[in-house]
Every structure is written in C-alpha cells, then in structure tokens.
Short mmCIF file of C-alpha atoms in Angstrom, two decimals:
data_model
loop_
_atom_site.label_atom_id
_atom_site.label_comp_id
_atom_site.label_asym_id
_atom_site.label_seq_id
_atom_site.Cartn_x
_atom_site.Cartn_y
_atom_site.Cartn_z
CA MET A 1 60.13 2.91 -63.90
CA GLY A 2 56.36 4.56 -63.76
CA ARG A 3 54.79 7.13 -61.43
CA GLY A 4 53.29 5.88 -58.18
CA ARG A 5 49.83 6.06 -57.28
CA VAL A 6 48.87 9.90 -56.49
CA GLN A 7 46.46 10.16 -53.49
CA LEU A 8 43.60 12.21 -54.08
CA LYS A 9 42.74 15.06 -51.97
CA ARG A 10 41.53 18.49 -52.21
CA ILE A 11 43.96 21.42 -53.35
CA GLU A 12 44.25 24.13 -51.16
CA ASN A 13 46.17 26.66 -53.27
CA LYS A 14 43.15 28.31 -55.41
CA THR A 15 45.68 29.13 -58.38
CA SER A 16 46.54 25.33 -58.73
CA GLN A 17 42.94 24.33 -58.38
CA GLN A 18 41.62 26.64 -61.07
CA VAL A 19 44.72 25.34 -63.62
CA THR A 20 43.90 21.62 -62.49
CA PHE A 21 39.99 22.47 -63.17
CA SER A 22 40.75 23.65 -66.46
CA LYS A 23 43.18 20.70 -67.52
CA ARG A 24 40.67 18.16 -66.28
CA ARG A 25 37.54 19.55 -67.52
CA THR A 26 39.07 19.74 -71.06
CA GLY A 27 40.16 16.40 -70.67
CA LEU A 28 36.90 15.31 -69.38
CA LEU A 29 35.04 16.69 -72.59
CA LYS A 30 37.03 14.99 -74.76
CA LYS A 31 36.58 11.73 -73.29
CA ALA A 32 32.88 12.15 -73.61
CA HIS A 33 32.92 13.16 -77.21
CA GLU A 34 35.36 10.17 -78.04
CA ILE A 35 33.07 7.58 -76.29
CA SER A 36 29.95 8.98 -78.14
CA VAL A 37 31.47 8.83 -81.57
CA LEU A 38 33.21 5.29 -80.84
CA CYS A 39 30.43 3.47 -79.12
CA ASP A 40 27.41 5.41 -80.83
CA THR A 41 26.10 6.45 -77.15
CA GLN A 42 24.37 9.46 -75.99
CA VAL A 43 25.92 11.18 -73.48
CA ALA A 44 25.35 14.20 -71.35
CA LEU A 45 27.84 15.97 -69.18
CA ILE A 46 27.13 18.90 -66.63
CA MET A 47 29.74 20.77 -64.54
CA PHE A 48 29.73 23.43 -62.43
CA SER A 49 32.83 25.50 -60.92
CA THR A 50 33.36 26.69 -57.80
CA LYS A 51 32.49 30.19 -58.78
CA GLY A 52 28.90 28.62 -60.44
CA LYS A 53 29.98 28.70 -63.92
CA LEU A 54 28.18 25.93 -65.79
CA PHE A 55 29.75 23.84 -68.51
CA GLU A 56 28.10 21.08 -70.47
CA TYR A 57 28.38 18.77 -73.29
CA SER A 58 25.71 16.78 -75.21
CA SER A 59 26.09 13.89 -78.04
CA GLU A 60 22.58 15.22 -79.04
CA PRO A 61 21.59 18.57 -80.21
CA SER A 62 20.67 19.40 -76.69
CA VAL A 63 21.24 18.37 -73.23
CA GLU A 64 17.58 18.57 -72.46
CA ASN A 65 16.77 15.43 -74.92
CA VAL A 66 19.30 13.26 -72.83
CA LEU A 67 17.72 14.36 -69.56
CA GLU A 68 14.08 13.69 -71.00
CA ARG A 69 14.93 10.22 -71.86
CA TYR A 70 16.79 9.96 -68.32
CA GLU A 71 13.53 11.15 -66.71
CA ARG A 72 11.35 8.82 -68.63
CA HIS A 73 13.87 5.37 -67.92
CA ALA A 74 13.80 6.60 -64.10
CA HIS A 75 9.99 6.82 -64.26
CA THR A 76 9.58 3.36 -65.82
CA ILE A 77 12.07 1.71 -63.39
CA HIS A 78 10.12 3.16 -60.42
CA ALA A 79 6.69 2.37 -61.65
CA GLY A 80 8.02 -1.14 -62.35
CA ALA A 81 9.36 -1.51 -58.91
CA ASN A 82 6.03 -0.37 -57.62
CA ASN A 83 4.25 -2.73 -59.60
CA GLU A 84 6.51 -5.47 -58.27
CA SER A 85 5.81 -4.52 -54.85
CA GLN A 86 2.24 -4.34 -55.45
CA GLU A 87 2.15 -7.78 -56.93
CA ASN A 88 4.15 -8.87 -53.93
CA TRP A 89 1.54 -7.17 -51.77
CA SER A 90 -1.41 -9.00 -53.71
CA PHE A 91 0.60 -12.49 -53.40
CA ASP A 92 0.93 -11.98 -49.64
CA TYR A 93 -3.08 -10.63 -49.30
CA PHE A 94 -4.09 -14.06 -51.34
CA LYS A 95 -2.08 -16.13 -49.11
CA LEU A 96 -3.06 -14.52 -45.95
CA THR A 97 -6.76 -15.03 -46.80
CA ALA A 98 -5.83 -18.41 -47.94
CA LYS A 99 -4.78 -19.19 -44.46
CA ALA A 100 -7.47 -17.45 -42.50
CA GLU A 101 -10.12 -19.43 -44.62
CA VAL A 102 -8.40 -22.84 -43.65
CA LEU A 103 -8.35 -21.62 -40.13
CA GLU A 104 -11.78 -20.65 -39.93
CA ARG A 105 -12.75 -24.22 -41.56
CA ASN A 106 -10.62 -26.26 -39.06
CA ILE A 107 -12.35 -24.32 -36.05
CA ARG A 108 -15.95 -24.88 -37.32
CA ASN A 109 -14.83 -28.73 -37.68
CA PHE A 110 -13.62 -28.45 -34.05
CA ALA A 111 -16.95 -27.31 -32.78
CA GLY A 112 -18.60 -29.99 -34.90
CA TYR A 113 -19.82 -28.36 -37.89
CA ASP A 114 -19.50 -28.63 -41.51
CA LEU A 115 -18.22 -32.08 -41.46
CA ASP A 116 -19.79 -33.51 -44.55
CA PRO A 117 -16.90 -32.47 -46.86
CA LEU A 118 -14.78 -34.68 -44.80
CA ASN A 119 -13.30 -38.13 -45.67
CA LEU A 120 -12.15 -40.93 -43.24
CA LYS A 121 -8.70 -39.73 -42.82
CA GLU A 122 -9.44 -36.21 -42.42
CA LEU A 123 -12.31 -37.06 -39.62
CA GLN A 124 -9.80 -39.63 -37.88
CA ASN A 125 -7.20 -36.70 -37.77
CA LEU A 126 -9.59 -34.30 -36.54
CA GLU A 127 -10.60 -37.06 -33.72
CA HIS A 128 -6.92 -37.46 -32.84
CA GLN A 129 -6.53 -33.85 -32.65
CA LEU A 130 -9.50 -33.58 -30.12
CA ASP A 131 -8.33 -36.42 -28.20
CA THR A 132 -4.98 -35.03 -27.44
CA ALA A 133 -6.58 -31.52 -26.53
CA LEU A 134 -8.97 -33.23 -23.95
CA LYS A 135 -6.07 -34.71 -22.53
CA ARG A 136 -4.14 -31.63 -22.16
CA ILE A 137 -7.59 -30.06 -20.86
CA ARG A 138 -8.05 -32.67 -18.30
CA THR A 139 -4.27 -32.51 -17.03
CA ARG A 140 -4.67 -28.74 -16.56
CA LYS A 141 -7.77 -29.25 -14.99
CA ASN A 142 -6.24 -31.71 -12.29
CA GLN A 143 -3.31 -29.52 -11.84
CA VAL A 144 -5.92 -26.43 -10.80
CA LEU A 145 -7.81 -28.89 -8.48
CA ASN A 146 -4.88 -30.01 -6.59
CA GLN A 147 -3.81 -26.54 -6.44
CA SER A 148 -7.30 -25.70 -5.00
CA ILE A 149 -7.37 -28.59 -2.56
CA SER A 150 -3.49 -27.90 -1.19
CA GLU A 151 -4.68 -24.16 -0.62
CA MET A 152 -7.99 -25.31 1.52
CA GLN A 153 -5.83 -27.83 3.37
CA LYS A 154 -3.53 -24.76 4.34
CA ARG A 155 -6.25 -22.63 5.26
CA THR A 156 -7.93 -25.53 7.42
CA ARG A 157 -4.61 -26.11 9.58
CA THR A 158 -4.38 -22.19 9.83
CA LEU A 159 -7.78 -22.23 11.32
CA GLN A 160 -7.37 -25.29 13.66
CA GLU A 161 -4.25 -23.50 14.91
CA GLN A 162 -5.88 -20.46 15.61
CA ASN A 163 -8.79 -22.33 17.49
CA SER A 164 -6.23 -24.04 19.59
CA MET A 165 -4.63 -20.91 20.57
CA LEU A 166 -7.82 -19.29 21.39
CA ALA A 167 -8.94 -22.34 23.27
CA LYS A 168 -5.67 -22.39 25.44
CA MET A 169 -6.29 -18.49 26.10
CA LYS A 170 -9.71 -18.84 27.33
CA GLU A 171 -8.87 -22.03 29.56
CA LYS A 172 -5.90 -19.66 31.23
CA GLU A 173 -8.13 -16.72 31.54
CA LYS A 174 -10.77 -19.25 33.29
CA THR A 175 -8.14 -20.48 35.89
CA LEU A 176 -6.80 -17.07 36.61
CA THR A 177 -10.53 -15.99 37.66
CA GLU A 178 -11.24 -18.90 39.45
CA ASN A 179 -7.96 -18.39 41.53
CA SER A 180 -8.55 -14.65 41.95
CA GLN A 181 -12.19 -15.35 43.50
CA PRO A 182 -11.12 -16.97 46.94
CA GLU A 183 -9.01 -14.07 47.85
CA THR A 184 -11.90 -11.43 46.87
CA LEU A 185 -14.18 -13.29 49.25
CA GLY A 186 -11.87 -13.61 51.98
CA GLN A 187 -11.02 -10.01 51.68
CA SER A 188 -14.85 -9.15 51.66
CA SER A 189 -15.79 -11.33 54.69
CA SER A 190 -13.42 -10.10 57.05
CA PRO A 191 -15.03 -6.70 57.67
CA PHE A 192 -18.27 -8.58 58.34
CA ASN A 193 -16.50 -11.08 60.94
CA LEU A 194 -15.10 -8.18 62.87
CA SER A 195 -18.40 -6.25 63.50
CA SER A 196 -20.13 -9.51 64.22
CA GLN A 197 -17.42 -10.22 66.90
CA LYS A 198 -17.59 -6.50 68.14
CA GLN A 199 -21.30 -6.59 68.43
CA LEU A 200 -21.30 -10.23 70.22
CA LEU A 201 -18.69 -8.43 72.71
CA ARG A 202 -21.03 -5.58 73.40
CA GLN A 203 -23.96 -7.75 73.92
CA ARG A 204 -21.85 -9.95 76.28
CA GLN A 205 -20.82 -7.07 78.38
CA VAL A 206 -22.68 -6.40 81.58
CA PRO A 207 -22.35 -2.67 83.05
CA CYS A 208 -21.26 -2.73 86.29
CA LEU A 209 -23.23 0.23 88.30
CA THR A 210 -23.20 1.07 91.97
CA LEU A 211 -26.58 1.52 93.18
CA ARG A 212 -27.90 2.51 96.23
CA ALA A 213 -31.40 1.41 96.38
CA SER A 214 -33.69 -0.80 98.04
CA PRO A 215 -33.15 -4.77 97.34
CA GLU A 216 -36.31 -4.72 95.34
CA GLU A 217 -34.86 -1.85 92.99
CA ALA A 218 -31.80 -3.22 92.76
CA VAL A 219 -33.15 -6.43 91.74
CA GLY A 220 -35.47 -4.89 89.18
CA ALA A 221 -32.30 -3.03 87.94
CA GLN A 222 -30.29 -6.09 87.54
CA THR A 223 -32.72 -7.73 85.61
CA ALA A 224 -33.55 -4.80 83.17
CA ALA A 225 -29.89 -4.50 82.59
CA ALA A 226 -29.59 -8.32 81.87
CA GLY A 227 -32.66 -8.22 79.56
CA GLY A 228 -32.14 -5.12 77.87
CA GLY A 229 -28.10 -4.91 77.41
CA ASN A 230 -27.80 -1.44 76.97
CA THR A 231 -30.37 -0.01 78.89
CA LEU A 232 -30.25 2.90 80.59
CA ILE A 233 -31.01 2.93 84.35
CA PRO A 234 -33.29 6.34 85.36
CA PRO A 235 -31.86 8.76 87.84
CA TRP A 236 -34.47 8.46 90.31
CA MET A 237 -33.15 4.92 90.86
CA LEU A 238 -30.05 6.42 91.92
CA HIS A 239 -29.19 7.42 95.47
CA GLY A 240 -26.71 9.57 96.17
#
C-alpha cells in the first residue's frame, strides 16, 4: 500500500528544518533545470533561507535577464489594462454625451423649439406626451385646490365657534351687570331715605316750652315757633 497524504505544517525542530530545506532545495533546483531543458523554457528560481542566505537558479546566463523579461511583460499587461480601462471610459463618455444631447433636444421640443426636423409620427408622440403631462399637472392642481378649500373651511368653522363663544360670554356678562344694578341702587338710596325721614320728623316736632308771659307774647312766641321750626325764644320773653 502507498504512503498516506502527509499534512504540511511548519517543522519546529531547527535541525530537522535545516535538513529538510537542504533536501528539498536540491530537488527543486533539479526540477527547475529539467523543465528548462525538456521544455526549452526560461526559468529563474530565487530562494532565501531562514538565515538570509540566497540560493538561485537561472536557465539563462543570469537571473537578471529573466527578471527584465518579466518586468517588460508585466508592464505590457499593466499598460494594456490601462488602455482597456481608458477605452471603456471613452466609450462611457461618448455614450453619456449622446444621452445628454438627446435629453436637451427633448427639453427644447417640449418647450416648442426645434420642431422642424421632426416628422409627423414624432410630433404626434410629442403631443401625446404633452397631453399626458398636462393631465397629471391638472390632477395635482385640483388636489392642491381641494386641500386649500378644506383648510379654509376648517378655519372658518373654528372662527365661527370662537365668535359664538365670545357672544355667549358677552351676553352672560350683560345679564350679570343688569342683575347687579338694582341692588346697588337700593343700597345707595337707603341712607338718603333715612335722612329725609329724620328731617321730616324734626320739622313736624313742635317744641314744648313753658312760657310765663303775657297772652300777647305767648301768642307771638307760638306763632314764631310754628313758622320757624327750630327758632329759639329770647330769654327776655321767659319769666321766672
């Protein structure tokens, strides 16, 4: 039976690692030489050991010749990729430029300019597009108008409700004012009535005086008292 597949992993033992490197390096150089001879190919092999030592093989007189060829080939590939990308960019630029020109021409046609180059079918198509655009514009305009009317109606109802509330408040204040006025008048008139009644009572009172005088003087004193109300009697009319 053949040997099973060996799992590749790093060799931790330094001695075993060095022995394996020497064996595999010799075998790798041998294989490179064989493929260069058998297939007539240019082969360059470069290796650095863990200690930094260089090992190389070249089917040409020097490794530099193979490396120069590699650089020229890599540069050519890179330049070709750049040229291809540049060509793609140029194609995209022309494509976008043409599309922009078409859009500008359509805009001018929608505005009513540069209509001479258009044929009947193109004019009919342009008319159909304009009709469709006008229908959409009118639909949107009607929606905006309906929204504005609805908002105005809401504001009108709100103002009417506010006016009604203000009218009710004003009517209520007026009623309270009318109800409070008679009470105020009654309270203000009561002192006046009391003072008037007191004055009338004073006028009606006749002073009761004991007079010792002649009948003529007594009659005169009573007459003066009745006519003057609160008139005082002189002392000489009284006799003690």
